XYZ file of C-alpha atoms in Angstrom:
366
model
C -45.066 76.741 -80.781
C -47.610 76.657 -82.749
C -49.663 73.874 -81.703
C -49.501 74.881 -77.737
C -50.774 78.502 -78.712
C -53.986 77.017 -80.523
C -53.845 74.321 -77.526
C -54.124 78.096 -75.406
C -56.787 79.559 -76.972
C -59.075 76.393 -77.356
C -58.457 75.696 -73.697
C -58.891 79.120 -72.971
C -62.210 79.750 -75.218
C -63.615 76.245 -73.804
C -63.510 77.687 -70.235
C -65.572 80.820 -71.527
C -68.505 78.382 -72.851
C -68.853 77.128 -69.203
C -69.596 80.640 -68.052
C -72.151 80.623 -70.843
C -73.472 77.349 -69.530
C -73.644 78.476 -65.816
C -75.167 81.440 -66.605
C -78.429 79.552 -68.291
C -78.319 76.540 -65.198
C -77.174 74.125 -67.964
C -73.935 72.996 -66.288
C -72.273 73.246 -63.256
C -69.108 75.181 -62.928
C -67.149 75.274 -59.795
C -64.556 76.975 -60.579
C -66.999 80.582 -60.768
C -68.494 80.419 -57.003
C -70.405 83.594 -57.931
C -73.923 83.490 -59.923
C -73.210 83.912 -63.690
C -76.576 86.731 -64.394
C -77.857 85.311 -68.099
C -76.650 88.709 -69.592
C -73.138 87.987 -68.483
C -73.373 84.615 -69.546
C -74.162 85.781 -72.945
C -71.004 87.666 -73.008
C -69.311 84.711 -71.677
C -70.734 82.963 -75.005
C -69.536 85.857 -77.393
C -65.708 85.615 -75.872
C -66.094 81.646 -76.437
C -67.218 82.499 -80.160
C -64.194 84.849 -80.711
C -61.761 82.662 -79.631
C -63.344 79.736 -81.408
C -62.963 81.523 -84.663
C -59.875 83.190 -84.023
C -58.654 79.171 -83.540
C -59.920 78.032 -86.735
C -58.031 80.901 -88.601
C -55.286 80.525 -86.834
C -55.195 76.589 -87.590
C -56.000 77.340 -91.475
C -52.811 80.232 -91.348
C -55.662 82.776 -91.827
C -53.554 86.126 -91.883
C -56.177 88.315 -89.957
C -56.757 85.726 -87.315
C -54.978 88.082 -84.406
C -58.318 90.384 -85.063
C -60.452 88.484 -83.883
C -58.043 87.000 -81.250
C -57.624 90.366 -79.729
C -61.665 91.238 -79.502
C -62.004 87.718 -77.884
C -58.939 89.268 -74.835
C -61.148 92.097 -74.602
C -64.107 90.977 -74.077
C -62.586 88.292 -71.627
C -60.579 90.285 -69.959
C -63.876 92.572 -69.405
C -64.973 89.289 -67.594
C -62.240 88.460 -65.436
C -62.351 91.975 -64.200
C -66.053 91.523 -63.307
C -65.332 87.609 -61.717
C -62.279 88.787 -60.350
C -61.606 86.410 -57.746
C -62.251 83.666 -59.341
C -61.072 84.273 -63.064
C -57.899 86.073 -62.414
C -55.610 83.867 -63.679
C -57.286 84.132 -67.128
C -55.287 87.502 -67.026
C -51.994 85.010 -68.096
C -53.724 83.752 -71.485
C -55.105 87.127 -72.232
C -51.405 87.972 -71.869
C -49.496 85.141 -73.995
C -52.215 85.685 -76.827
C -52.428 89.276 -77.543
C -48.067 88.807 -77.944
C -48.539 86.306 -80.620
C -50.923 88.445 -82.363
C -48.616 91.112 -82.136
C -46.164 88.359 -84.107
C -48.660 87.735 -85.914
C -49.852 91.503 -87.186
C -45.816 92.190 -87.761
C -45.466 89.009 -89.671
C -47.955 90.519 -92.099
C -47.255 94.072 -92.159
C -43.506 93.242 -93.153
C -44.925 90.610 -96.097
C -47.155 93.823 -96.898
C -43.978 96.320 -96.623
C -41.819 93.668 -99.207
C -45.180 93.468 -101.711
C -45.706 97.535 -101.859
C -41.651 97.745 -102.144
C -41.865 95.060 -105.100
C -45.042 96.868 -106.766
C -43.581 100.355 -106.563
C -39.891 98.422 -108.289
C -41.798 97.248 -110.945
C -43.818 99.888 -111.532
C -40.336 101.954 -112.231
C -39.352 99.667 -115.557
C -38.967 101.493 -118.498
C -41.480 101.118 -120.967
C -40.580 98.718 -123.755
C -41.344 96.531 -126.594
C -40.667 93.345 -126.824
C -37.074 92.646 -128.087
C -35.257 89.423 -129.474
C -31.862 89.016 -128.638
C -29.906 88.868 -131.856
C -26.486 87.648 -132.413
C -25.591 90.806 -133.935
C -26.883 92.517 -130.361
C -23.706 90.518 -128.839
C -21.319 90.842 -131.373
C -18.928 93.264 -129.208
C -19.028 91.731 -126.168
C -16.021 89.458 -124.486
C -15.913 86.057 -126.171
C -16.641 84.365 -122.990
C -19.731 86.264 -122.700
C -20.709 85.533 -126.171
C -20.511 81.938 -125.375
C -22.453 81.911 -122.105
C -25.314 83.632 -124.016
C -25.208 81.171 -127.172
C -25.160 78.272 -124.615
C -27.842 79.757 -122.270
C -30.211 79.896 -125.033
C -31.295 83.352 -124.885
C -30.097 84.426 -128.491
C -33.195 84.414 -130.269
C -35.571 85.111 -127.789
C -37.214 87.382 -125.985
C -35.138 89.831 -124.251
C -36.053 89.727 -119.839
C -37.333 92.928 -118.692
C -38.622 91.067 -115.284
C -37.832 88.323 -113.211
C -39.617 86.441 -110.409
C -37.769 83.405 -108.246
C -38.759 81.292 -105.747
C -35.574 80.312 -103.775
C -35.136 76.980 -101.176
C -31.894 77.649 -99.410
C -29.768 76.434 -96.481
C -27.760 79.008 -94.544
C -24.807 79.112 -92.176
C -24.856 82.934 -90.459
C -21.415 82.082 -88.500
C -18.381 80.066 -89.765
C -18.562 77.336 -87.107
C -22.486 77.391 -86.900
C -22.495 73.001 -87.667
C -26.305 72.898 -88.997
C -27.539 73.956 -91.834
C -30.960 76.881 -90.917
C -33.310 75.959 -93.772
C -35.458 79.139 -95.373
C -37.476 79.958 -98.004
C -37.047 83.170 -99.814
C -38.480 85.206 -103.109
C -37.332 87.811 -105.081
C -38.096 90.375 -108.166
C -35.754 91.792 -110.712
C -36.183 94.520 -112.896
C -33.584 94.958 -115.781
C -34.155 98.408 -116.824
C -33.610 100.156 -114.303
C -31.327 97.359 -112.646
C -33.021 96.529 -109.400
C -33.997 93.768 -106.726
C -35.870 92.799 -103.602
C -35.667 89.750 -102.053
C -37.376 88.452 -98.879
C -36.662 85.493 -96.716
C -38.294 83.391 -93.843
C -36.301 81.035 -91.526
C -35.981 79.867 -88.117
C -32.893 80.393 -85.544
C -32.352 77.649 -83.779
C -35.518 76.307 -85.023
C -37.913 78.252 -82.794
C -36.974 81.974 -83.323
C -39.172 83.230 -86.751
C -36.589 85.593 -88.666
C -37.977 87.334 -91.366
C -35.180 89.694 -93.614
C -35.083 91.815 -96.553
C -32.556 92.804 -98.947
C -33.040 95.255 -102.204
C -31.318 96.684 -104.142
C -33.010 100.062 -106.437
C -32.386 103.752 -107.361
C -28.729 102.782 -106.852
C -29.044 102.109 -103.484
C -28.228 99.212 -101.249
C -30.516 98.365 -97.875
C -30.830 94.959 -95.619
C -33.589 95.238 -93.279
C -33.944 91.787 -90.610
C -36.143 91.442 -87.910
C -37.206 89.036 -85.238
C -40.703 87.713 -85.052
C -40.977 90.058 -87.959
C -41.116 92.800 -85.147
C -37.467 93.973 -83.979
C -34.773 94.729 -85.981
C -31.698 92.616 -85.372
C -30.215 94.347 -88.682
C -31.345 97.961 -90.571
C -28.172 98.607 -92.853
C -28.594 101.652 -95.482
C -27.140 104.777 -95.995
C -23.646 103.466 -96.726
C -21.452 103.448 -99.967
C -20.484 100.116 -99.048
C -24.029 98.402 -98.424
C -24.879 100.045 -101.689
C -21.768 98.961 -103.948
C -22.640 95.418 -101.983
C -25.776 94.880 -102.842
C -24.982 96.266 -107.092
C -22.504 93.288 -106.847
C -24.888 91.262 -105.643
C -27.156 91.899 -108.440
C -24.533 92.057 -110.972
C -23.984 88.146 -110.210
C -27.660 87.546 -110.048
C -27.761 88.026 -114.221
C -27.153 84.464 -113.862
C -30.640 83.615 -113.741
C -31.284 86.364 -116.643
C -28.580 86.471 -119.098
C -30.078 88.748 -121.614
C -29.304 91.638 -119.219
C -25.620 90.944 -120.356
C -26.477 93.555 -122.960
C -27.537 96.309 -120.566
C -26.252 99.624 -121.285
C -25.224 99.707 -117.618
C -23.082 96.750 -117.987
C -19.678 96.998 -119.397
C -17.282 94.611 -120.455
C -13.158 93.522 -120.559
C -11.930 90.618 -121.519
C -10.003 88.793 -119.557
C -9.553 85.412 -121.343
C -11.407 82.717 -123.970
C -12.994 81.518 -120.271
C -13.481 84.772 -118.277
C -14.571 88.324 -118.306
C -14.889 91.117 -115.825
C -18.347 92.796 -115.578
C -18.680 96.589 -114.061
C -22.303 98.008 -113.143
C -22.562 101.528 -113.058
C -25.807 103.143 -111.822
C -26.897 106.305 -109.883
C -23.381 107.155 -108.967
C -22.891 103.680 -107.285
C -19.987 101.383 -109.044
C -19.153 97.881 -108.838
C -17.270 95.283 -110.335
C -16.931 91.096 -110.686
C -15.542 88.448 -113.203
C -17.845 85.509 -114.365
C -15.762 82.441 -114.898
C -16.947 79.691 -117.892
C -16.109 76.475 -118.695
C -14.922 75.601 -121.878
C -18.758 74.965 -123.420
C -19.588 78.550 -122.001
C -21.510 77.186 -118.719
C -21.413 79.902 -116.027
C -18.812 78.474 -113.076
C -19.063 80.997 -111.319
C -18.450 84.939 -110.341
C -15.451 86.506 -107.857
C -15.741 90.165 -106.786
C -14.652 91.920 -103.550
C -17.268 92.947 -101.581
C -18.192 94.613 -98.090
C -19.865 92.105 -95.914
C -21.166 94.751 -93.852
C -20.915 98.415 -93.220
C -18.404 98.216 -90.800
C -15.989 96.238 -92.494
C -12.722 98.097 -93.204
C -11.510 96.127 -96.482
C -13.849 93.994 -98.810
C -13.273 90.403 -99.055
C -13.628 87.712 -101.696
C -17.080 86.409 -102.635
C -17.552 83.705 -104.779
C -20.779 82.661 -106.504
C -20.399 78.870 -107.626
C -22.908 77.370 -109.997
C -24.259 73.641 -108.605
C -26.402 72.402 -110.941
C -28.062 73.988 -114.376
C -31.737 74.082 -115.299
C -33.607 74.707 -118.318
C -36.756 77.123 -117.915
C -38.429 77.916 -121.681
C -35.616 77.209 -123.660
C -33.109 79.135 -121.022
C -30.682 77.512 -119.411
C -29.567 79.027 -116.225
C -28.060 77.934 -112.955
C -30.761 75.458 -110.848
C -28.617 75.996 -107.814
C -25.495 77.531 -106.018
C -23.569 78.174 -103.556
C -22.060 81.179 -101.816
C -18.909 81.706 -99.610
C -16.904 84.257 -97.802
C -12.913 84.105 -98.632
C -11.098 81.006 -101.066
C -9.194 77.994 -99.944
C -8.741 77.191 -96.285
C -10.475 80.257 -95.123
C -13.792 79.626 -97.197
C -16.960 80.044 -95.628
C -19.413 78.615 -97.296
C -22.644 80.398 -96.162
C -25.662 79.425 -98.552
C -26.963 77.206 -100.353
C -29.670 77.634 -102.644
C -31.821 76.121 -104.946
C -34.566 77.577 -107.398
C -37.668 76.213 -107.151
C -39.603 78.460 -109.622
C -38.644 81.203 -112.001
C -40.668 83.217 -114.509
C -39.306 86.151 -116.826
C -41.732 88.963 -118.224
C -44.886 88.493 -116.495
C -46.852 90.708 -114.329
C -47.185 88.835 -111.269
C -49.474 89.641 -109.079
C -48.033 91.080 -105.918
């Protein structure tokens, strides 16, 4: 797709420059059988300029390359107008371009909608000191839990306050979808007060851009996904159940930040030596999981039951299964995972992810 749009507007600027050139009797060209006057021709020139820069943007994934695609339409379209009869079929590229710039101007004003959502999230964190984690800070909590934290390394360091992840992740969006849809997604965490947003980018069939957005803040759940970045295929808010869905989903997302264990939003039970149940409570929205250890306190992995959707009538089981571990400053988290609908035969395994970057505490610029 992209190589026969910059294959359209090179063609399409090229055939401006021959205007240009008829205009000033330095080339013949047929296919304008009126005279070019040299003032037109310089106009013919500027559209070929416009769409010769608008090309080189676009080829170096310059954001504001649509711009200066959409003055070159104008200004060509202007033309055909005036060489009617002979240029009217230029009306077709001034067509196809102006839609992908209209791609291309949603494709960054969602990017910009995500980046002022983050900014505003982690502008909200409470103002704090830094904190080291202390052994006596874990003291009450399940011994599972105290395990997981001794073996993630995060007693004796720096408490997290933030979080920002760079995720590579393979997705199946129906049970018998056979391929795996590759994306790339990112995400921010505050832990005080306990929020998210994550973005993603894939393709659909490997031609249709999605772009989607999930978050998670002010106790309130919201998936937003659109098509070419443009039309929503999916705007779900305003529901208990999106909102207790996407707590849960947070709640197992600690994985990548134990230190929130000690939240004052989190409580506690113990459930065995391997496994404890977790319950967020924030802003009048409630949820609840159990994060399962092995016997060296590794995180296995966390059950809850969970809405998949507004419209579901019962919530199913969701399991979060550790894949691999990884050790980022002294912290040892999970380096990948995988995520399913329902247990045994009915699983539906539905992502796979791996992290390809992680930092805690640091003001990223947004």
């Amino acid at each position: 797709m992209r190589l026969a749009l910059a294959i359209l507007i090179g063609i399409h600027g090229l055939i401006h420059l021959f205007g240009f050139l008829k205009a000033f009797g330095w080339a013949q060209f047929e296919a304008i059988s009126q005279p070019v006057p040299k003032p037109h021709g310089v106009i013919w020139l500027l559209a070929f300029v416009l769409f010769l820069v608008a090309l080189i943007l676009f080829l170096i994934r310059h954001d504001l390359w649509w711009i200066i695609g959409m003055a070159g339409v104008v200004v060509s379209q202007v033309l055909i107008i005036i060489y009617w009869k002979d240029a009217k079929f230029g009306t077709i590229a001034n067509l196809l371009i102006p839609a992908a710039a209209i791609v291309a101007y949603s494709t960054v004003s969602f990017r910009n909608k995500v980046d002022d959502e983050s900014r505003s999230m982690l502008s909200q964190m409470a103002p704090s000191e830094e904190m080291i984690l202390t052994k006596e800070m874990i003291i009450n909590l399940p011994t599972a839990v105290r395990s997981w934290l001794m073996k993630s390394g995060v007693v004796g360091k720096p408490m997290t306050y933030n979080v920002y992840l760079e995720q590579d992740l393979q997705m199946k969006l129906q049970p018998d979808q056979k391929d795996w849809t590759k994306a790339k997604a990112q995400q921010y965490f505050t832990v005080d007060p306990p929020a998210f947003n994550w973005s993603v980018k894939l393709k659909m069939k490997g031609v249709l851009d999605v772009a989607g957005r999930d978050k998670f803040e002010n106790g309130k759940g919201e998936m937003l996904i659109k098509l070419f970045s443009a039309f929503p295929v999916v705007d779900a808010k305003g529901s208990e159940k999106i909102d207790q869905a996407a707590l849960q989903r947070y709640l197992a997302e600690i994985v990548w930040f134990p230190s929130a264990a000690v939240s004052p939003y989190i409580k506690w039970e113990e459930i065995d030596h391997m496994s404890a149940r977790a319950t967020l409570d924030y802003m009048g929205t409630s949820g609840s999981g159990i994060f399962h250890f092995d016997k060296d306190g590794n995180f296995e992995k966390f059950v809850a039951m969970r809405y998949k959707d507004a419209a579901a009538t019962e919530p199913s089981e969701w399991v979060v299964r550790s894949t691999q571990t990884q050790i980022v400053n002294g912290r040892s988290t999970p380096g990948g995972a995988e995520v399913a609908w329902g247990s045994g035969d009915d699983e539906w395994i539905w992502l796979k992810l791996k992290i390809d970057h992680i930092e805690y505490n640091v003001e990223k610029s947004i």
